[in-house]
Amino acid sequence: MATINRPWGGAGRGIPFPLPRVNGWVLASVLVLGLGAALPVLQNSIATSRGFDSQLMDARQAQLRSEIGLLEADVARLTALDRIEERATALGLGPADDPIYISVDEPGPAPANIPAEHLPGDVPSPDEPAPWWQSLVSRVPLPR
Amino acid sequence: MANQRVLGTRRIWLPGVVMGLLAAVIVARLVELQVIEHERYAQQAREELQGSSTELARRGAIVDRNGHAFATSVDTWDIYVNVQAWTDPDAADRAANELAPAIGRDPGELKHEVLESGLIDTIVARGVDYETGRDLIDEHPPGVIALPNTTRVHPEGDLAAGLIGIFGMDNVGLSGIEAGLNDELHGQPGQAIFERDTAGEPIPFGQYVATESIPGKDIVLTIDRYLQRLAEQTLAEAIERHEAAGGTVVMMEPDTGEVLAMANEPSLKFSNLNLLEPGQVELMRNPAVTDMYEPGSVMKVITAAAALDAGMINPDTTYTDTGSVDIYDVSIRNWDYRTYGEETMTGVLQHSINTASVFMADLLGADRFHSYLDAFGFSEPTGSELPGEASGFFRRPDDPGWSPVDLATQSFGQGINVTPLQMTSAFAATINGGKLLQSRFVKAHVNPNGEREDARPNVIGEPISEQTSATMRRMLEDVVHPDWHSVAEPQYYRAGGKSGTANIPVPGEEYDDAQVASYIGFAPVDDPKIVILVKLDDNADRLTGTQAAGPVFAELVDASLSYLNVPPDAAQYTEAR
């Protein structure tokens, strides 16, 4: 008799394996409950991940703010009076001798634009208070 | 049978009682721990588990009236080491070797310092620059904690250092604007509370409660950096030229009370700041607002303005000088011991005649003269934003030791103490239409969100009328531009002013040989844009106020008004072709 190399096949076929009969409602309930249980875990995981991202963004924002501060300080240092004088001297410039004043018929140049933050703000003019009797008159039904 | 039942019962209740007692003891102990002593143990647990750190707020910047920074803050790190993480010698060696080069220390010394400090968290470096700190955080050597902080930088170097001032490690101002406006500048610190492990390291995702720090406001000063530099350089040259012990220059806008420049010498220097050195703490004072001096003949301007305003004199009123005035047993002479004969009140100011000042004060009487001094602000601080401002002092008839000689000497500026800022402010009132304005160093506050709040000129009082003020301008113009050449005359502008040379009083004695030479004036005469006070302390060459401080005044008028684009009065114009 020839031996057929079917180590598992025979067993499966030989012993009947009864599939459990599952009610559809029960299965759906289990699925819903499982998803319901998984949802908080999922939410927690997402919140943790977002929190971590948020911390990274905060750190990045702080780093950028610091870099802005450093750059502003650098700009201030580079535009300091001593440095301007040093550069001017290096370029061969120096203080003027006696100035020559020229009278011209044209009006002078417009003043340089000053950044808005250095200009004084508008002073709001206080509204004239309404006379006390106006509120009384407004209640009287007068023909218009 | 009965015995067995009894014994059986005992076998049950005796252990039951014992067990019950043990349980009661345990329950009692639990109640003690959990209820009665709850707060103590909870506190102990919190101390072991929770760490906290305070993050100082970024200090606001201080900028000049055109937005150029005098002082600004950049982010840095303070480096701490938690000693619990360095109890393992290998870990300590490794961490010290990684940390030491970054903060410029020797690893062995660093390790020794941390282990011998006796503290849990030892600070090993302050103000470490931002990039180095970030690198350390990324490398994360064991036990090394980097906490954010800020460091002050001064882009203009030592310019206006005494005026700007300094603050301490606790972010509290110690001198100058840093102290006077500390509440606006320092902001609100933030705090972090976190859970930490046995090594003192924050547990990732452990409880973390943080309040964000709120940055301080930026301060826009009334100071102009160009004029400040001009004032400092000119003052330093004058001190050297006249071998003076020190000096002060104040520049003020007469119509607003805004201080455009304030220079003092000697003064604090950021580049040479060491408060442990003797004498450096003294430099934290701003003598232009904290120190009083006797102004000398400059005070004749106030005496003349008061007498004019009261209708006692006019510019052409004549006075015959005999060279001295006797009050009781005191003989008051002119500064140069000369006799001038008949002089108008303008001539009195031109020649600075002491006896005529006594004449004007006598016409007014002590009460009226002192009420004018009060109105000119000589009995209270000017109300500027700088700390420690002196209020001025002069003796009144009700004060102990008063004598009529006091009134006489006060009329020409001896026996009365004022600050340079008070004198500048009062002088501005004599020529700006008669309005005494609050002296101001702050033009605006800028909130962290960029919102700007502008300060407005504040009129404190009106000591003299507008007409008196106009008359004073003409009289003072004749002082600077007399019929003869005056060294105090600016080259390009018509100016008005008055000199003062006062001896320095010595406590317990009369007066020292030392003197204060000063000059105060304004320009242009028709529409004053600037008031300048120049004061030289104890000039060794003993030149008078006109001779020593007058040329400095003239130089400053020409340079500052040219910078402020004020058309010159006395220039040779060339027609444009």
XYZ file of C-alpha atoms in Angstrom:
721
model
C 0.000 0.000 0.000
C 1.334 3.297 -0.965
C 1.737 5.851 1.658
C 0.323 9.199 0.870
C 2.237 12.046 2.373
C -0.721 13.933 3.812
C 0.158 14.380 7.438
C -2.630 16.804 8.345
C -5.112 16.360 5.658
C -6.272 13.028 6.775
C -6.701 14.019 10.354
C -8.811 17.017 9.418
C -10.952 15.038 7.229
C -11.162 12.157 9.597
C -12.230 13.942 12.782
C -15.198 16.198 12.368
C -14.570 19.707 13.826
C -17.862 21.273 14.644
C -17.933 25.040 14.053
C -19.670 26.871 16.864
C -22.920 28.357 15.908
C -22.674 32.033 16.755
C -25.595 34.297 16.877
C -25.053 37.377 14.668
C -26.321 39.720 17.369
C -23.844 38.357 19.880
C -21.012 38.767 17.391
C -22.029 42.340 16.638
C -22.289 43.126 20.341
C -18.813 41.723 20.991
C -17.436 43.769 18.127
C -19.100 46.938 19.374
C -17.892 46.324 22.919
C -14.392 45.579 21.634
C -14.307 48.757 19.586
C -15.740 50.689 22.520
C -12.980 49.358 24.745
C -10.323 50.091 22.151
C -11.538 53.632 21.532
C -10.253 55.170 24.813
C -6.933 53.415 24.289
C -6.801 54.819 20.786
C -7.780 58.285 21.997
C -5.202 58.127 24.752
C -2.555 57.109 22.290
C -3.465 59.921 19.905
C -3.561 62.468 22.746
C -0.150 61.333 23.973
C 1.246 61.550 20.483
C -0.269 65.003 19.948
C 1.016 66.134 23.340
C 4.489 65.029 22.403
C 4.194 66.876 19.078
C 2.941 69.931 20.936
C 5.925 69.821 23.290
C 8.247 69.581 20.314
C 6.519 72.539 18.674
C 6.759 74.562 21.896
C 10.462 73.794 22.104
C 10.887 74.761 18.449
C 8.939 77.985 18.997
C 11.105 78.847 22.028
C 14.208 78.110 19.984
C 13.047 80.349 17.133
C 12.147 83.116 19.598
C 15.612 82.860 21.098
C 17.191 83.002 17.669
C 15.134 86.108 16.844
C 16.383 87.696 20.080
C 19.973 86.842 19.194
C 19.575 88.235 15.683
C 18.005 91.437 17.011
C 20.893 91.855 19.428
C 23.289 91.287 16.529
C 21.553 93.947 14.440
C 21.716 96.375 17.382
C 25.427 95.660 17.833
C 26.130 96.138 14.129
C 24.266 99.470 14.040
C 25.854 100.837 17.233
C 27.351 104.316 16.971
C 30.890 103.128 17.710
C 30.730 100.551 14.946
C 29.254 103.025 12.448
C 32.082 105.431 13.261
C 34.636 102.657 12.912
C 33.270 101.667 9.507
C 33.030 105.305 8.395
C 36.641 105.894 9.382
C 37.669 102.748 7.518
C 35.902 104.141 4.439
C 37.855 107.385 4.768
C 34.998 109.496 6.146
C 35.416 111.999 8.969
C 33.642 114.829 10.780
C 32.731 117.789 8.574
C 34.683 121.033 8.807
C 32.747 124.293 8.856
C 29.440 123.528 7.169
C 28.275 125.575 4.203
C 24.614 126.515 4.386
C 22.793 127.003 1.122
C 19.505 128.885 0.859
C 17.168 127.345 -1.700
C 13.704 128.283 -2.879
C 12.446 124.703 -2.827
C 10.904 123.272 0.328
C 13.048 120.838 2.293
C 12.805 117.086 1.838
C 9.975 115.274 3.566
C 11.018 113.851 6.902
C 12.178 110.247 6.893
C 9.553 107.634 7.493
C 9.604 106.709 11.143
C 8.466 103.195 12.052
C 4.894 103.252 13.312
C 5.868 101.963 16.755
C 7.959 105.075 17.352
C 5.155 107.498 16.521
C 2.807 108.725 19.221
C -0.620 107.181 18.986
C -3.765 109.119 18.104
C -5.354 110.833 21.038
C -9.069 109.995 20.938
C -11.137 113.149 21.335
C -13.766 112.684 24.029
C -17.347 112.682 22.734
C -19.538 115.589 23.765
C -21.862 114.287 26.480
C -25.530 114.490 25.505
C -27.562 117.023 27.539
C -29.540 115.424 30.383
C -32.906 116.474 28.972
C -32.339 114.723 25.643
C -33.131 111.311 27.095
C -36.430 112.679 28.420
C -37.356 114.281 25.103
C -36.562 111.078 23.235
C -39.270 109.268 25.250
C -41.989 111.751 24.336
C -43.867 110.643 21.194
C -43.491 113.688 19.011
C -44.703 113.906 15.395
C -41.889 113.592 12.907
C -17.580 16.877 76.943
C -18.320 20.237 78.467
C -14.550 20.862 78.937
C -13.902 19.978 75.333
C -16.606 22.465 74.276
C -15.039 25.126 76.507
C -11.564 24.415 75.210
C -12.847 24.409 71.645
C -14.419 27.767 72.175
C -11.197 29.123 73.656
C -9.282 27.842 70.685
C -11.504 29.990 68.580
C -11.883 33.197 70.556
C -8.383 33.452 71.971
C -6.666 33.624 68.561
C -9.629 35.636 67.383
C -8.996 38.221 70.071
C -5.263 38.247 69.355
C -5.868 38.580 65.648
C -8.489 41.219 66.323
C -6.054 43.207 68.472
C -3.369 42.944 65.793
C -5.860 44.054 63.190
C -6.892 46.960 65.422
C -3.249 48.003 65.812
C -2.767 47.839 62.057
C -5.962 49.784 61.438
C -4.950 52.360 64.049
C -1.574 52.734 62.401
C -3.210 53.060 59.011
C -5.556 55.737 60.347
C -2.564 57.552 61.784
C -0.671 57.375 58.510
C -3.541 58.009 56.151
C -5.712 60.375 58.125
C -4.007 61.996 61.094
C -0.511 62.395 59.617
C -1.726 62.493 56.038
C -0.563 66.013 55.229
C 2.928 65.505 56.666
C 3.602 62.334 54.718
C 2.001 63.721 51.572
C 4.274 66.740 51.846
C 7.306 64.491 52.353
C 6.349 62.464 49.301
C 5.834 65.576 47.233
C 9.249 66.910 48.229
C 10.912 63.673 47.173
C 8.883 63.220 44.024
C 8.279 66.714 42.782
C 10.827 69.130 41.467
C 10.123 72.706 40.594
C 11.951 75.390 38.726
C 11.328 79.098 38.314
C 11.841 80.589 34.896
C 12.640 84.291 35.109
C 10.801 86.345 32.531
C 12.639 87.937 29.639
C 13.452 91.473 30.751
C 12.136 94.243 28.521
C 14.544 96.120 26.286
C 15.591 99.732 26.872
C 15.845 101.713 23.645
C 16.540 105.336 22.789
C 13.901 107.698 21.379
C 14.598 106.428 17.841
C 14.447 102.739 18.731
C 18.186 101.998 19.029
C 18.821 99.475 21.807
C 20.774 100.516 24.899
C 20.014 97.227 26.673
C 18.325 94.063 25.468
C 18.098 90.474 26.689
C 19.175 87.311 24.899
C 18.303 83.762 25.942
C 20.970 81.818 27.792
C 21.087 78.807 30.108
C 21.947 78.287 33.750
C 23.544 74.876 34.218
C 22.867 72.846 37.366
C 24.106 69.387 38.400
C 21.943 67.047 40.468
C 24.386 65.413 42.881
C 22.292 62.230 43.249
C 23.170 61.317 39.673
C 26.888 61.698 40.432
C 27.057 59.277 43.356
C 28.354 56.611 40.948
C 32.019 57.607 40.335
C 32.011 56.346 36.730
C 28.859 58.276 35.868
C 30.250 61.351 37.592
C 33.528 61.139 35.638
C 31.711 60.694 32.346
C 29.312 63.577 33.008
C 32.068 65.893 34.252
C 34.171 65.150 31.170
C 31.245 65.977 28.880
C 30.107 69.067 30.779
C 33.384 70.756 31.742
C 34.638 71.754 28.248
C 31.247 73.226 27.340
C 31.301 75.619 30.282
C 35.049 76.244 30.282
C 35.869 74.383 33.499
C 38.322 71.705 34.547
C 36.564 68.297 34.904
C 38.310 67.420 38.181
C 37.534 70.742 39.808
C 33.957 70.616 38.582
C 33.393 67.153 40.039
C 34.950 68.159 43.333
C 32.814 71.298 43.540
C 29.587 69.411 42.876
C 30.285 66.546 45.295
C 31.473 68.860 48.079
C 28.725 71.449 47.693
C 26.325 69.742 50.118
C 23.430 70.748 47.861
C 21.134 68.529 45.824
C 21.204 70.866 42.822
C 24.462 72.781 42.401
C 24.716 75.624 39.934
C 27.938 75.286 37.949
C 27.535 77.930 35.228
C 25.345 80.949 34.554
C 24.596 82.704 31.295
C 25.838 79.861 29.082
C 25.159 80.866 25.486
C 22.110 79.484 23.766
C 23.781 77.124 21.279
C 26.078 75.551 23.897
C 23.110 74.955 26.163
C 21.126 73.295 23.354
C 24.081 71.007 22.609
C 24.278 70.022 26.281
C 20.561 69.253 26.344
C 20.960 67.039 23.274
C 23.996 65.196 24.727
C 22.224 64.904 28.082
C 25.110 64.065 30.444
C 23.807 62.368 33.639
C 22.526 64.770 36.262
C 23.055 67.886 34.160
C 20.064 70.222 34.124
C 19.846 73.296 31.879
C 17.358 75.936 32.940
C 16.494 78.822 30.623
C 17.521 82.306 31.670
C 18.398 85.549 29.927
C 21.508 87.723 29.837
C 21.593 91.476 29.350
C 23.590 92.777 26.426
C 24.435 96.425 25.773
C 24.943 96.943 22.025
C 26.093 100.557 22.520
C 28.774 99.490 25.000
C 29.313 101.894 27.885
C 27.118 104.616 26.357
C 24.639 105.885 28.969
C 25.691 103.072 31.329
C 25.116 105.115 34.484
C 21.686 106.148 33.277
C 20.605 102.662 32.172
C 21.922 101.027 35.356
C 22.160 97.370 36.335
C 20.028 94.628 37.884
C 20.785 91.617 40.076
C 20.654 87.875 39.459
C 17.106 87.870 40.837
C 16.034 90.119 37.928
C 15.489 93.086 40.248
C 16.908 96.458 39.173
C 19.689 97.920 41.331
C 20.343 101.297 39.733
C 19.322 103.675 36.947
C 16.375 103.016 34.668
C 16.697 99.285 35.440
C 15.767 100.087 39.049
C 13.410 103.005 38.476
C 11.288 101.074 35.987
C 11.854 97.593 37.381
C 8.128 96.844 37.671
C 7.614 97.393 33.948
C 10.853 95.765 32.824
C 10.995 92.528 34.824
C 7.730 90.878 33.658
C 6.257 87.900 35.536
C 8.307 84.750 36.168
C 6.937 81.345 35.155
C 7.076 78.131 37.184
C 7.335 74.429 36.285
C 6.431 71.627 38.718
C 7.322 68.103 37.587
C 7.721 64.565 38.948
C 11.266 63.322 39.122
C 12.984 59.978 39.485
C 15.505 58.916 42.117
C 18.280 60.595 40.157
C 16.382 63.849 40.242
C 15.626 63.721 36.521
C 12.164 64.762 35.326
C 10.049 61.679 34.547
C 8.966 61.803 30.904
C 5.248 62.543 30.700
C 5.139 62.881 34.475
C 2.897 65.508 35.950
C 4.033 68.877 34.584
C 2.348 72.064 35.649
C 3.842 75.132 34.065
C 2.885 78.769 34.141
C 4.379 80.624 31.240
C 6.555 83.595 32.090
C 5.288 86.937 30.796
C 8.030 89.132 29.275
C 8.559 92.652 30.586
C 7.641 95.801 28.696
C 10.146 97.539 26.441
C 10.971 101.092 27.502
C 11.476 103.827 24.908
C 13.606 106.508 26.512
C 13.560 110.219 25.717
C 17.355 109.975 25.386
C 18.839 110.355 21.921
C 21.895 108.126 21.567
C 23.723 110.599 19.327
C 23.229 113.487 21.766
C 24.121 111.198 24.684
C 27.393 110.297 23.014
C 28.049 113.935 22.190
C 27.410 114.900 25.833
C 29.638 112.136 27.226
C 32.529 112.806 24.863
C 32.399 116.596 25.269
C 32.192 116.292 29.056
C 35.132 113.876 29.202
C 37.259 116.245 27.094
C 36.309 119.245 29.263
C 37.144 117.372 32.476
C 40.530 116.457 31.100
C 41.174 119.987 29.808
C 40.295 121.661 33.125
C 41.596 118.850 35.360
C 38.217 118.555 37.039
C 37.259 115.834 39.497
C 34.063 115.137 37.605
C 31.127 116.768 35.948
C 27.622 116.598 34.545
C 25.900 117.520 31.315
C 22.106 117.573 31.026
C 20.257 118.297 27.777
C 16.519 118.857 27.933
C 13.737 119.716 25.511
C 12.229 122.796 27.184
C 8.688 122.418 25.812
C 8.203 118.820 26.955
C 10.576 118.250 29.874
C 12.088 115.312 27.969
C 15.735 114.699 28.868
C 17.649 114.240 25.609
C 20.998 113.391 27.203
C 22.449 113.055 30.682
C 26.162 112.444 31.170
C 28.032 112.103 34.442
C 31.704 111.558 35.063
C 32.885 109.443 36.815
C 30.199 106.964 35.922
C 29.370 103.279 35.904
C 30.921 101.339 33.019
C 29.492 98.015 31.850
C 32.917 97.081 30.508
C 34.509 97.463 33.932
C 31.791 96.398 36.315
C 32.885 94.783 39.558
C 30.839 95.782 42.567
C 33.396 94.166 44.882
C 35.915 96.856 43.979
C 35.955 99.786 46.393
C 34.259 102.814 44.906
C 32.236 100.947 42.287
C 29.083 100.912 44.425
C 29.335 104.710 44.637
C 29.091 104.822 40.847
C 25.638 103.262 40.972
C 24.325 106.709 41.983
C 23.319 109.136 39.268
C 24.720 112.427 40.652
C 22.594 114.505 38.281
C 19.505 113.452 40.240
C 20.788 112.216 43.612
C 23.520 114.724 44.477
C 22.890 118.332 45.418
C 25.229 121.258 44.837
C 25.173 124.996 45.357
C 24.499 126.408 41.889
C 26.132 129.794 42.407
C 25.287 132.646 40.048
C 23.088 130.472 37.839
C 20.499 131.053 40.577
C 20.446 134.783 39.661
C 18.306 133.764 36.670
C 15.625 132.484 39.060
C 15.954 135.527 41.341
C 15.613 137.904 38.376
C 12.660 135.943 36.930
C 10.884 136.065 40.305
C 11.482 139.813 40.723
C 10.326 140.465 37.144
C 7.216 138.337 37.544
C 6.335 140.063 40.815
C 6.606 143.429 39.053
C 9.466 144.584 41.281
C 11.860 145.233 38.399
C 12.008 145.417 34.619
C 15.044 144.883 32.359
C 15.850 148.601 32.452
C 15.528 149.071 36.207
C 18.812 150.497 37.428
C 20.828 149.532 40.468
C 23.924 151.312 41.730
C 26.540 148.870 42.862
C 28.973 149.984 45.548
C 30.964 146.770 45.514
C 29.546 145.338 48.733
C 26.412 145.051 50.838
C 26.494 144.791 54.635
C 23.896 142.591 56.270
C 24.297 142.627 60.042
C 27.984 141.940 60.504
C 28.436 140.160 57.174
C 29.774 142.022 54.173
C 28.736 140.535 50.817
C 30.992 141.394 47.886
C 30.968 140.756 44.180
C 32.655 137.618 42.896
C 35.516 139.621 41.302
C 35.687 142.244 44.081
C 34.828 144.959 41.503
C 32.442 147.890 41.834
C 30.196 148.271 38.794
C 28.312 151.502 39.627
C 24.945 152.005 37.909
C 23.754 148.978 35.960
C 20.451 147.872 34.434
C 19.048 144.488 35.466
C 20.300 143.063 32.158
C 23.756 144.423 33.001
C 23.446 142.848 36.441
C 23.053 139.437 34.804
C 25.803 140.143 32.257
C 28.305 141.047 34.980
C 26.833 138.630 37.530
C 26.671 141.234 40.281
C 26.057 139.629 43.673
C 24.976 142.812 45.431
C 22.257 143.385 42.834
C 20.897 139.892 43.456
C 20.661 140.750 47.123
C 18.803 143.899 46.072
C 16.263 141.857 44.037
C 15.727 139.341 46.850
C 15.222 142.193 49.330
C 12.562 143.692 47.067
C 10.737 140.347 47.059
C 11.158 139.525 50.744
C 11.957 136.072 52.126
C 8.435 134.624 52.005
C 7.772 135.660 48.430
C 11.240 134.662 47.253
C 10.824 131.215 48.847
C 7.366 130.754 47.373
C 8.953 131.357 43.938
C 11.666 128.808 44.755
C 8.891 126.350 45.659
C 7.047 127.149 42.434
C 10.238 126.521 40.425
C 10.423 123.069 42.038
C 13.450 123.519 44.323
C 11.791 121.939 47.351
C 10.753 118.601 45.859
C 12.024 116.014 43.372
C 11.254 116.702 39.710
C 9.238 113.466 39.532
C 11.499 111.776 36.999
C 11.593 107.998 36.678
C 15.088 107.670 38.164
C 15.461 106.287 41.715
C 16.829 108.208 44.687
C 16.059 111.687 43.428
C 16.951 114.394 45.960
C 14.429 117.097 46.776
C 16.691 120.131 47.225
C 17.165 122.197 50.349
C 17.218 125.829 51.418
C 16.777 127.389 54.829
C 13.538 129.308 55.526
C 12.752 131.921 58.189
C 11.076 129.260 60.397
C 14.115 126.966 60.299
C 16.659 126.916 63.134
C 19.690 129.095 62.470
C 17.923 131.289 59.908
C 19.300 134.775 59.405
C 18.706 137.452 56.735
C 22.155 136.604 55.397
C 20.633 133.326 54.182
C 18.180 135.196 51.947
C 21.019 137.317 50.582
C 23.281 134.369 49.745
C 20.413 132.252 48.365
C 19.707 135.028 45.841
C 23.061 134.319 44.155
C 23.038 130.561 44.651
C 25.003 129.955 47.850
C 23.265 128.422 50.873
C 20.781 126.648 48.617
C 21.206 123.069 47.433
C 19.692 121.786 44.222
C 20.260 118.866 41.869
C 21.466 119.465 38.304
C 18.163 118.063 37.008
C 16.160 120.454 39.221
C 18.226 123.378 37.982
C 17.721 122.375 34.344
C 13.993 121.917 34.839
C 13.599 125.296 36.606
C 15.691 127.061 33.965
C 13.527 125.505 31.226
C 10.479 127.004 32.957
C 11.991 130.500 32.809
C 12.348 130.381 29.015
C 9.557 128.072 27.751
C 6.655 130.387 28.491
C 6.699 129.908 32.247
C 5.644 126.260 32.538
C 7.392 123.930 34.969
C 7.273 120.454 33.401
C 7.892 117.082 34.987
C 11.369 115.920 33.929
C 10.981 112.729 31.933
C 13.266 109.964 30.744
C 10.521 107.732 29.350
C 8.842 108.456 26.046
C 6.774 105.275 25.820
C 6.168 101.764 27.134
C 5.775 98.951 24.586
C 3.828 95.895 25.775
C 4.998 92.386 24.795
C 2.172 92.306 22.221
C 3.604 95.412 20.533
C 1.029 97.845 21.892
C 2.632 101.218 22.599
C 1.630 103.563 25.431
C 3.044 107.063 24.993
C 3.868 109.268 27.938
C 2.650 112.846 27.705
C 4.271 116.069 28.933
C 3.058 116.896 32.402
C 2.834 120.547 33.458
C 3.461 120.714 37.206
C 2.987 124.451 37.624
C 3.374 127.920 36.145
C 5.866 129.796 38.316
C 6.036 132.867 36.029
C 3.928 134.407 33.292
C 4.514 133.952 29.572
C 5.446 137.638 29.295
C 8.054 137.351 32.059
C 9.460 134.300 30.290
C 9.759 136.214 26.989
C 11.556 139.047 28.806
C 13.937 136.562 30.444
C 14.799 135.080 27.042
C 15.904 138.520 25.789
C 17.859 139.305 28.971
C 19.650 135.957 28.868
C 20.419 136.432 25.169
C 22.223 139.637 26.109
C 24.248 137.652 28.646
C 25.511 135.182 26.034
C 25.903 137.804 23.296
C 27.108 140.957 25.086
C 28.786 143.906 23.400
C 32.133 142.242 24.028
C 33.220 138.762 22.906
C 32.022 135.942 25.134
C 33.556 132.473 25.026
C 30.095 131.027 25.667
C 28.723 132.318 22.345
C 27.788 129.508 19.934
C 29.106 129.994 16.419
C 25.875 129.416 14.503
C 22.986 130.044 16.906
C 21.630 132.871 19.064
C 21.541 131.512 22.591
C 20.717 132.678 26.101
C 22.350 131.558 29.312
C 24.125 132.251 32.575
C 27.261 131.019 34.262
C 27.818 130.029 37.876
C 30.941 129.587 39.966
C 30.226 128.361 43.467
C 32.512 127.400 46.299
C 31.897 123.964 47.759
C 30.717 124.022 51.389
C 32.554 121.809 53.869
C 30.461 120.255 56.660
C 31.205 121.993 59.957
C 33.279 124.684 58.293
C 32.553 127.540 55.915
C 33.648 126.950 52.332
C 36.484 125.060 50.734
C 38.772 126.400 48.017
C 37.201 123.826 45.721
C 34.564 125.138 43.329
C 31.834 124.099 40.935
C 32.008 125.854 37.558
C 28.784 125.655 35.589
C 26.917 127.133 32.661
C 23.257 126.782 31.760
C 21.609 128.079 28.630
C 19.185 127.536 25.772
C 19.000 128.007 22.008
C 17.729 129.231 19.632
C 16.437 132.330 21.392
C 13.288 132.778 19.287
C 12.079 129.181 19.546
C 14.094 127.287 22.174
C 14.708 123.669 21.217
C 17.210 122.710 23.838
C 18.363 123.618 27.357
C 21.904 122.564 28.253
C 23.513 122.468 31.698
C 27.285 121.978 31.933
C 28.804 121.476 35.387
C 32.472 120.866 36.173
C 33.393 119.789 39.706
C 36.503 121.140 41.344
C 38.348 122.169 38.188
C 41.997 122.471 39.180
C 42.664 125.407 36.829
C 40.154 127.490 38.861
C 38.637 129.052 35.754
C 35.170 130.533 36.267
C 31.910 129.065 35.012
C 31.974 131.250 31.896
C 35.629 130.448 31.149
C 35.513 126.686 31.841
C 31.928 125.566 31.171
C 30.877 128.345 28.741
C 32.855 127.055 25.730
C 31.543 123.543 26.392
C 27.997 124.944 26.300
C 28.677 126.773 23.027
C 30.163 123.660 21.434
C 27.207 121.537 22.515
C 24.655 124.074 21.194
C 26.236 124.125 17.736
C 26.606 120.358 17.507
C 23.232 119.380 18.968
C 21.062 121.874 17.076
C 22.794 121.009 13.827
C 21.981 117.332 14.517
C 18.375 118.268 15.331
C 18.081 120.018 11.919
C 17.504 123.446 13.458
C 18.374 126.147 10.892
C 21.309 128.240 12.119
C 20.789 131.920 13.023
C 24.254 133.199 12.332
C 25.485 131.215 9.354
C 26.788 132.692 6.120
C 24.258 131.471 3.584
C 25.293 130.838 0.022
C 22.733 131.231 -2.747
C 22.060 127.990 -4.564
C 22.945 128.079 -8.224
